[in-house]
mmCIF file of C-alpha atoms in Angstrom:
data_model
loop_
_atom_site.group_PDB
_atom_site.id
_atom_site.type_symbol
_atom_site.label_atom_id
_atom_site.label_comp_id
_atom_site.label_asym_id
_atom_site.label_seq_id
_atom_site.Cartn_x
_atom_site.Cartn_y
_atom_site.Cartn_z
ATOM 1 C CA SER A 1 151.878 276.855 94.110
ATOM 2 C CA GLN A 2 153.124 273.299 94.429
ATOM 3 C CA GLN A 3 156.399 274.478 95.950
ATOM 4 C CA GLY A 4 157.983 272.087 98.398
ATOM 5 C CA GLU A 5 158.806 273.395 101.838
ATOM 6 C CA GLU A 6 161.655 271.784 103.757
ATOM 7 C CA ASP A 7 161.800 271.412 107.487
ATOM 8 C CA PRO A 8 163.897 272.196 109.444
ATOM 9 C CA GLN A 9 165.557 275.220 107.821
ATOM 10 C CA ALA A 10 168.843 274.312 109.507
ATOM 11 C CA LEU A 11 170.133 271.174 111.204
ATOM 12 C CA SER A 12 173.378 270.603 113.089
ATOM 13 C CA ILE A 13 174.468 267.094 114.090
ATOM 14 C CA GLN A 14 177.578 265.196 115.144
ATOM 15 C CA GLU A 15 179.413 262.990 112.700
ATOM 16 C CA GLY A 16 178.005 259.464 112.787
ATOM 17 C CA GLU A 17 174.472 260.549 113.694
ATOM 18 C CA ASN A 18 171.515 260.281 111.330
ATOM 19 C CA ALA A 19 170.022 263.376 109.691
ATOM 20 C CA THR A 20 166.343 263.614 108.762
ATOM 21 C CA MET A 21 164.885 266.353 106.578
ATOM 22 C CA ASN A 22 161.246 266.747 105.646
ATOM 23 C CA CYS A 23 159.469 268.225 102.652
ATOM 24 C CA SER A 24 155.805 269.136 102.272
ATOM 25 C CA TYR A 25 154.037 270.188 99.090
ATOM 26 C CA LYS A 26 150.582 271.297 98.037
ATOM 27 C CA THR A 27 149.437 269.781 94.733
ATOM 28 C CA SER A 28 149.597 266.434 92.947
ATOM 29 C CA ILE A 29 152.992 265.434 91.609
ATOM 30 C CA ASN A 30 154.525 262.992 89.154
ATOM 31 C CA ASN A 31 157.663 262.524 91.215
ATOM 32 C CA LEU A 32 159.703 264.145 93.970
ATOM 33 C CA GLN A 33 163.458 264.635 93.838
ATOM 34 C CA TRP A 34 166.142 265.538 96.356
ATOM 35 C CA TYR A 35 169.200 267.585 95.493
ATOM 36 C CA ARG A 36 172.328 268.628 97.398
ATOM 37 C CA GLN A 37 174.113 271.958 97.033
ATOM 38 C CA ASN A 38 177.559 272.604 98.436
ATOM 39 C CA SER A 39 178.332 276.232 99.213
ATOM 40 C CA GLY A 40 178.825 278.288 96.057
ATOM 41 C CA ARG A 41 178.251 275.328 93.749
ATOM 42 C CA GLY A 42 175.443 273.967 91.581
ATOM 43 C CA LEU A 43 172.872 271.417 92.677
ATOM 44 C CA VAL A 44 173.550 267.705 92.439
ATOM 45 C CA HIS A 45 170.709 265.239 91.940
ATOM 46 C CA LEU A 46 170.559 262.632 94.713
ATOM 47 C CA ILE A 47 167.436 260.541 94.309
ATOM 48 C CA LEU A 48 164.026 260.487 92.592
ATOM 49 C CA ILE A 49 160.914 258.841 93.992
ATOM 50 C CA ARG A 50 157.832 258.406 91.841
ATOM 51 C CA SER A 51 154.318 259.145 93.082
ATOM 52 C CA ASN A 52 153.463 255.407 93.163
ATOM 53 C CA GLU A 53 156.503 254.554 95.290
ATOM 54 C CA ARG A 54 156.631 254.755 99.076
ATOM 55 C CA GLU A 55 160.305 254.276 99.861
ATOM 56 C CA LYS A 56 163.591 254.300 98.019
ATOM 57 C CA HIS A 57 167.206 253.704 99.048
ATOM 58 C CA SER A 58 170.508 254.792 97.575
ATOM 59 C CA GLY A 59 173.625 254.085 99.601
ATOM 60 C CA ARG A 60 173.257 255.957 102.907
ATOM 61 C CA LEU A 61 170.152 257.783 101.656
ATOM 62 C CA ARG A 62 166.592 256.702 102.368
ATOM 63 C CA VAL A 63 163.639 258.631 100.949
ATOM 64 C CA THR A 64 159.997 258.113 101.836
ATOM 65 C CA LEU A 65 156.944 259.578 100.148
ATOM 66 C CA ASP A 66 153.438 259.844 101.575
ATOM 67 C CA THR A 67 151.155 261.223 98.854
ATOM 68 C CA SER A 68 148.130 261.233 101.183
ATOM 69 C CA LYS A 69 149.953 263.681 103.458
ATOM 70 C CA LYS A 70 151.805 265.350 100.576
ATOM 71 C CA SER A 71 155.109 264.910 102.356
ATOM 72 C CA SER A 72 158.505 263.304 101.916
ATOM 73 C CA SER A 73 161.497 262.722 104.123
ATOM 74 C CA LEU A 74 165.188 262.287 103.395
ATOM 75 C CA LEU A 75 167.257 260.294 105.868
ATOM 76 C CA ILE A 76 171.048 260.340 105.719
ATOM 77 C CA THR A 77 172.498 257.597 107.896
ATOM 78 C CA ALA A 78 175.907 257.629 109.579
ATOM 79 C CA SER A 79 176.551 261.223 108.529
ATOM 80 C CA ARG A 80 180.011 262.473 107.600
ATOM 81 C CA ALA A 81 181.539 265.944 107.610
ATOM 82 C CA ALA A 82 181.444 265.786 103.798
ATOM 83 C CA ASP A 83 177.619 265.647 103.971
ATOM 84 C CA THR A 84 177.613 269.298 105.103
ATOM 85 C CA ALA A 85 175.534 271.073 102.448
ATOM 86 C CA SER A 86 172.058 272.415 101.705
ATOM 87 C CA TYR A 87 169.456 269.869 100.693
ATOM 88 C CA PHE A 88 166.493 270.749 98.464
ATOM 89 C CA CYS A 89 163.381 268.853 97.560
ATOM 90 C CA ALA A 90 161.881 269.447 94.128
ATOM 91 C CA THR A 91 158.409 268.413 93.055
ATOM 92 C CA ALA A 92 157.686 267.503 89.436
ATOM 93 C CA GLY A 93 154.229 268.426 88.232
ATOM 94 C CA ILE A 94 152.418 269.834 85.241
ATOM 95 C CA ARG A 95 153.164 273.501 84.713
ATOM 96 C CA SER A 96 149.794 275.286 84.619
ATOM 97 C CA GLY A 97 148.934 276.675 81.205
ATOM 98 C CA ALA A 98 151.941 275.100 79.514
ATOM 99 C CA GLY A 99 151.127 271.389 79.519
ATOM 100 C CA SER A 100 154.760 270.613 80.289
ATOM 101 C CA TYR A 101 156.419 269.375 83.436
ATOM 102 C CA GLN A 102 158.247 271.675 85.802
ATOM 103 C CA LEU A 103 160.450 271.113 88.818
ATOM 104 C CA THR A 104 159.546 273.399 91.710
ATOM 105 C CA PHE A 105 162.212 273.728 94.401
ATOM 106 C CA GLY A 106 161.814 274.405 98.110
ATOM 107 C CA LYS A 107 164.041 276.728 100.122
ATOM 108 C CA GLY A 108 166.239 273.955 101.436
ATOM 109 C CA THR A 109 167.581 272.571 104.684
ATOM 110 C CA LYS A 110 171.109 273.608 105.643
ATOM 111 C CA LEU A 111 172.852 270.604 107.190
ATOM 112 C CA SER A 112 176.029 270.983 109.241
ATOM 113 C CA VAL A 113 177.846 267.796 110.287
ATOM 114 C CA ILE A 114 180.356 268.459 113.049
ATOM 115 C CA PRO A 115 183.458 266.231 113.037
ATOM 116 C CA ASP B 1 183.540 264.103 81.193
ATOM 117 C CA GLY B 2 180.069 265.298 80.204
ATOM 118 C CA GLY B 3 178.633 268.245 82.036
ATOM 119 C CA ILE B 4 177.427 271.817 82.051
ATOM 120 C CA THR B 5 179.795 274.746 81.924
ATOM 121 C CA GLN B 6 178.727 278.182 83.059
ATOM 122 C CA SER B 7 180.855 281.261 82.544
ATOM 123 C CA PRO B 8 181.957 283.560 83.925
ATOM 124 C CA LYS B 9 181.931 282.466 87.566
ATOM 125 C CA TYR B 10 181.620 286.093 88.735
ATOM 126 C CA LEU B 11 180.134 289.001 86.769
ATOM 127 C CA PHE B 12 179.616 292.664 87.563
ATOM 128 C CA ARG B 13 177.028 294.829 85.888
ATOM 129 C CA LYS B 14 176.961 298.594 85.629
ATOM 130 C CA GLU B 15 173.724 300.570 85.669
ATOM 131 C CA GLY B 16 171.946 300.473 82.317
ATOM 132 C CA GLN B 17 174.106 297.654 80.993
ATOM 133 C CA ASN B 18 173.015 294.335 79.542
ATOM 134 C CA VAL B 19 175.133 291.319 80.440
ATOM 135 C CA THR B 20 175.105 287.799 79.032
ATOM 136 C CA LEU B 21 175.708 284.618 81.017
ATOM 137 C CA SER B 22 176.981 281.617 79.110
ATOM 138 C CA CYS B 23 175.747 278.035 79.514
ATOM 139 C CA GLU B 24 177.102 275.137 77.470
ATOM 140 C CA GLN B 25 176.318 271.419 77.849
ATOM 141 C CA ASN B 26 177.832 268.345 76.214
ATOM 142 C CA LEU B 27 175.340 265.865 77.633
ATOM 143 C CA ASN B 28 173.239 265.796 74.439
ATOM 144 C CA HIS B 29 170.231 266.919 76.467
ATOM 145 C CA ASP B 30 167.203 268.417 74.739
ATOM 146 C CA ALA B 31 165.921 270.551 77.626
ATOM 147 C CA MET B 32 167.740 273.435 79.284
ATOM 148 C CA TYR B 33 166.775 275.783 82.103
ATOM 149 C CA TRP B 34 167.817 279.001 83.827
ATOM 150 C CA TYR B 35 167.171 279.553 87.527
ATOM 151 C CA ARG B 36 167.796 282.415 89.877
ATOM 152 C CA GLN B 37 168.780 281.742 93.499
ATOM 153 C CA ASP B 38 168.688 284.453 96.159
ATOM 154 C CA PRO B 39 170.261 283.971 99.632
ATOM 155 C CA GLY B 40 168.300 281.513 101.749
ATOM 156 C CA GLN B 41 165.849 280.904 98.947
ATOM 157 C CA GLY B 42 164.999 278.095 96.643
ATOM 158 C CA LEU B 43 165.442 278.221 92.889
ATOM 159 C CA ARG B 44 163.068 280.252 90.753
ATOM 160 C CA LEU B 45 162.641 279.424 87.073
ATOM 161 C CA ILE B 46 163.488 282.228 84.643
ATOM 162 C CA TYR B 47 163.271 280.543 81.216
ATOM 163 C CA TYR B 48 163.319 277.024 79.857
ATOM 164 C CA SER B 49 163.799 275.436 76.470
ATOM 165 C CA GLN B 50 162.498 272.017 75.486
ATOM 166 C CA ILE B 51 164.192 271.928 72.108
ATOM 167 C CA VAL B 52 166.393 273.987 69.796
ATOM 168 C CA ASN B 53 164.831 277.229 68.537
ATOM 169 C CA ASP B 54 162.106 277.090 71.180
ATOM 170 C CA PHE B 55 161.946 278.566 74.678
ATOM 171 C CA GLN B 56 159.267 279.479 77.201
ATOM 172 C CA LYS B 57 158.990 282.005 80.020
ATOM 173 C CA GLY B 58 159.266 280.727 83.546
ATOM 174 C CA ASP B 59 157.969 282.348 86.720
ATOM 175 C CA ILE B 60 160.255 285.412 86.744
ATOM 176 C CA ALA B 61 161.110 286.134 83.076
ATOM 177 C CA GLU B 62 160.722 289.926 83.213
ATOM 178 C CA GLY B 63 164.036 291.681 82.570
ATOM 179 C CA TYR B 64 165.672 288.583 81.079
ATOM 180 C CA SER B 65 166.017 287.172 77.570
ATOM 181 C CA VAL B 66 167.374 283.908 76.137
ATOM 182 C CA SER B 67 168.144 282.216 72.836
ATOM 183 C CA ARG B 68 168.516 278.565 71.852
ATOM 184 C CA GLU B 69 170.172 278.464 68.450
ATOM 185 C CA LYS B 70 172.208 275.342 69.211
ATOM 186 C CA LYS B 71 171.369 272.282 71.254
ATOM 187 C CA GLU B 72 174.478 272.757 73.369
ATOM 188 C CA SER B 73 174.038 276.420 74.231
ATOM 189 C CA PHE B 74 171.438 278.438 76.163
ATOM 190 C CA PRO B 75 172.760 281.926 76.967
ATOM 191 C CA LEU B 76 170.875 284.237 79.337
ATOM 192 C CA THR B 77 170.919 288.019 78.958
ATOM 193 C CA VAL B 78 170.154 290.109 82.003
ATOM 194 C CA THR B 79 168.837 293.378 80.611
ATOM 195 C CA SER B 80 168.820 296.840 82.145
ATOM 196 C CA ALA B 81 165.084 296.337 82.726
ATOM 197 C CA GLN B 82 165.928 293.867 85.510
ATOM 198 C CA LYS B 83 166.149 296.258 88.451
ATOM 199 C CA ASN B 84 167.392 293.767 91.038
ATOM 200 C CA PRO B 85 169.769 291.454 89.181
ATOM 201 C CA THR B 86 172.124 290.629 92.069
ATOM 202 C CA ALA B 87 171.782 286.861 92.531
ATOM 203 C CA PHE B 88 173.324 283.462 91.860
ATOM 204 C CA TYR B 89 172.282 282.170 88.411
ATOM 205 C CA LEU B 90 172.139 278.451 87.725
ATOM 206 C CA CYS B 91 171.818 276.731 84.375
ATOM 207 C CA ALA B 92 170.545 273.155 84.167
ATOM 208 C CA SER B 93 169.706 270.546 81.555
ATOM 209 C CA SER B 94 167.742 267.316 81.364
ATOM 210 C CA ILE B 95 167.329 264.574 78.771
ATOM 211 C CA SER B 96 163.872 265.940 78.048
ATOM 212 C CA GLN B 97 161.269 267.866 79.949
ATOM 213 C CA GLY B 98 158.925 264.918 79.986
ATOM 214 C CA ALA B 99 157.618 263.653 83.341
ATOM 215 C CA GLY B 100 160.035 265.697 85.433
ATOM 216 C CA GLN B 101 163.402 264.260 84.481
ATOM 217 C CA PRO B 102 166.338 264.828 86.874
ATOM 218 C CA GLN B 103 168.280 267.959 86.080
ATOM 219 C CA HIS B 104 172.038 268.409 85.835
ATOM 220 C CA PHE B 105 173.388 271.754 87.005
ATOM 221 C CA GLY B 106 176.357 273.941 86.230
ATOM 222 C CA ASP B 107 178.311 275.632 89.011
ATOM 223 C CA GLY B 108 176.613 278.967 88.587
ATOM 224 C CA THR B 109 177.416 282.595 87.845
ATOM 225 C CA ARG B 110 177.290 285.137 90.650
ATOM 226 C CA LEU B 111 176.099 288.507 89.314
ATOM 227 C CA SER B 112 176.604 291.722 91.262
ATOM 228 C CA ILE B 113 175.871 295.391 90.617
ATOM 229 C CA LEU B 114 178.729 297.864 90.480
#
């Protein structure tokens, strides 16, 4: 399976600190995406990084991708209480036997930002 | 505003009963997806559809069925053959399935057994 695995499973930080979450995967990918899920809600797409990119920024988010190590990290700077949510990485690769692309989601990192 | 609407938000199923979860999108997206999420787990793909009148099984299709008669709609039926249906069900869509496009999600339906 090319499922991404996030690390840590849970993270608790003070407001204003930076939060770093990691994702590892097993097979080659076309791109890697990060999503946020607030409790009881659907997922919201945050950022996409392609396999030929090494770093990408969006507001307070910074994503890195190391294809040689098959890993990615998501950094949230100057965290706020509103950032409290679960964060999932999703790898986009060819679905075996189907010839179409599939997103495969990890189990997520649960981030708590304490005011 | 464009988006994905899932209904109902909560659903209860009796033994031996089939139930249908609704998913409607007004984003003009070609591809639609159904995922199942269990507590502390990631999303697992049940079915996906790349275009109207076409759909494919995902990783955990047994006990589920879908239809795609309209571009906007992708209902999921949880049949009595699904022995452990209690979960949070998420519907998503993307412009196409090509090259792993970002997916837009509804707010889910929580299904429980009575």
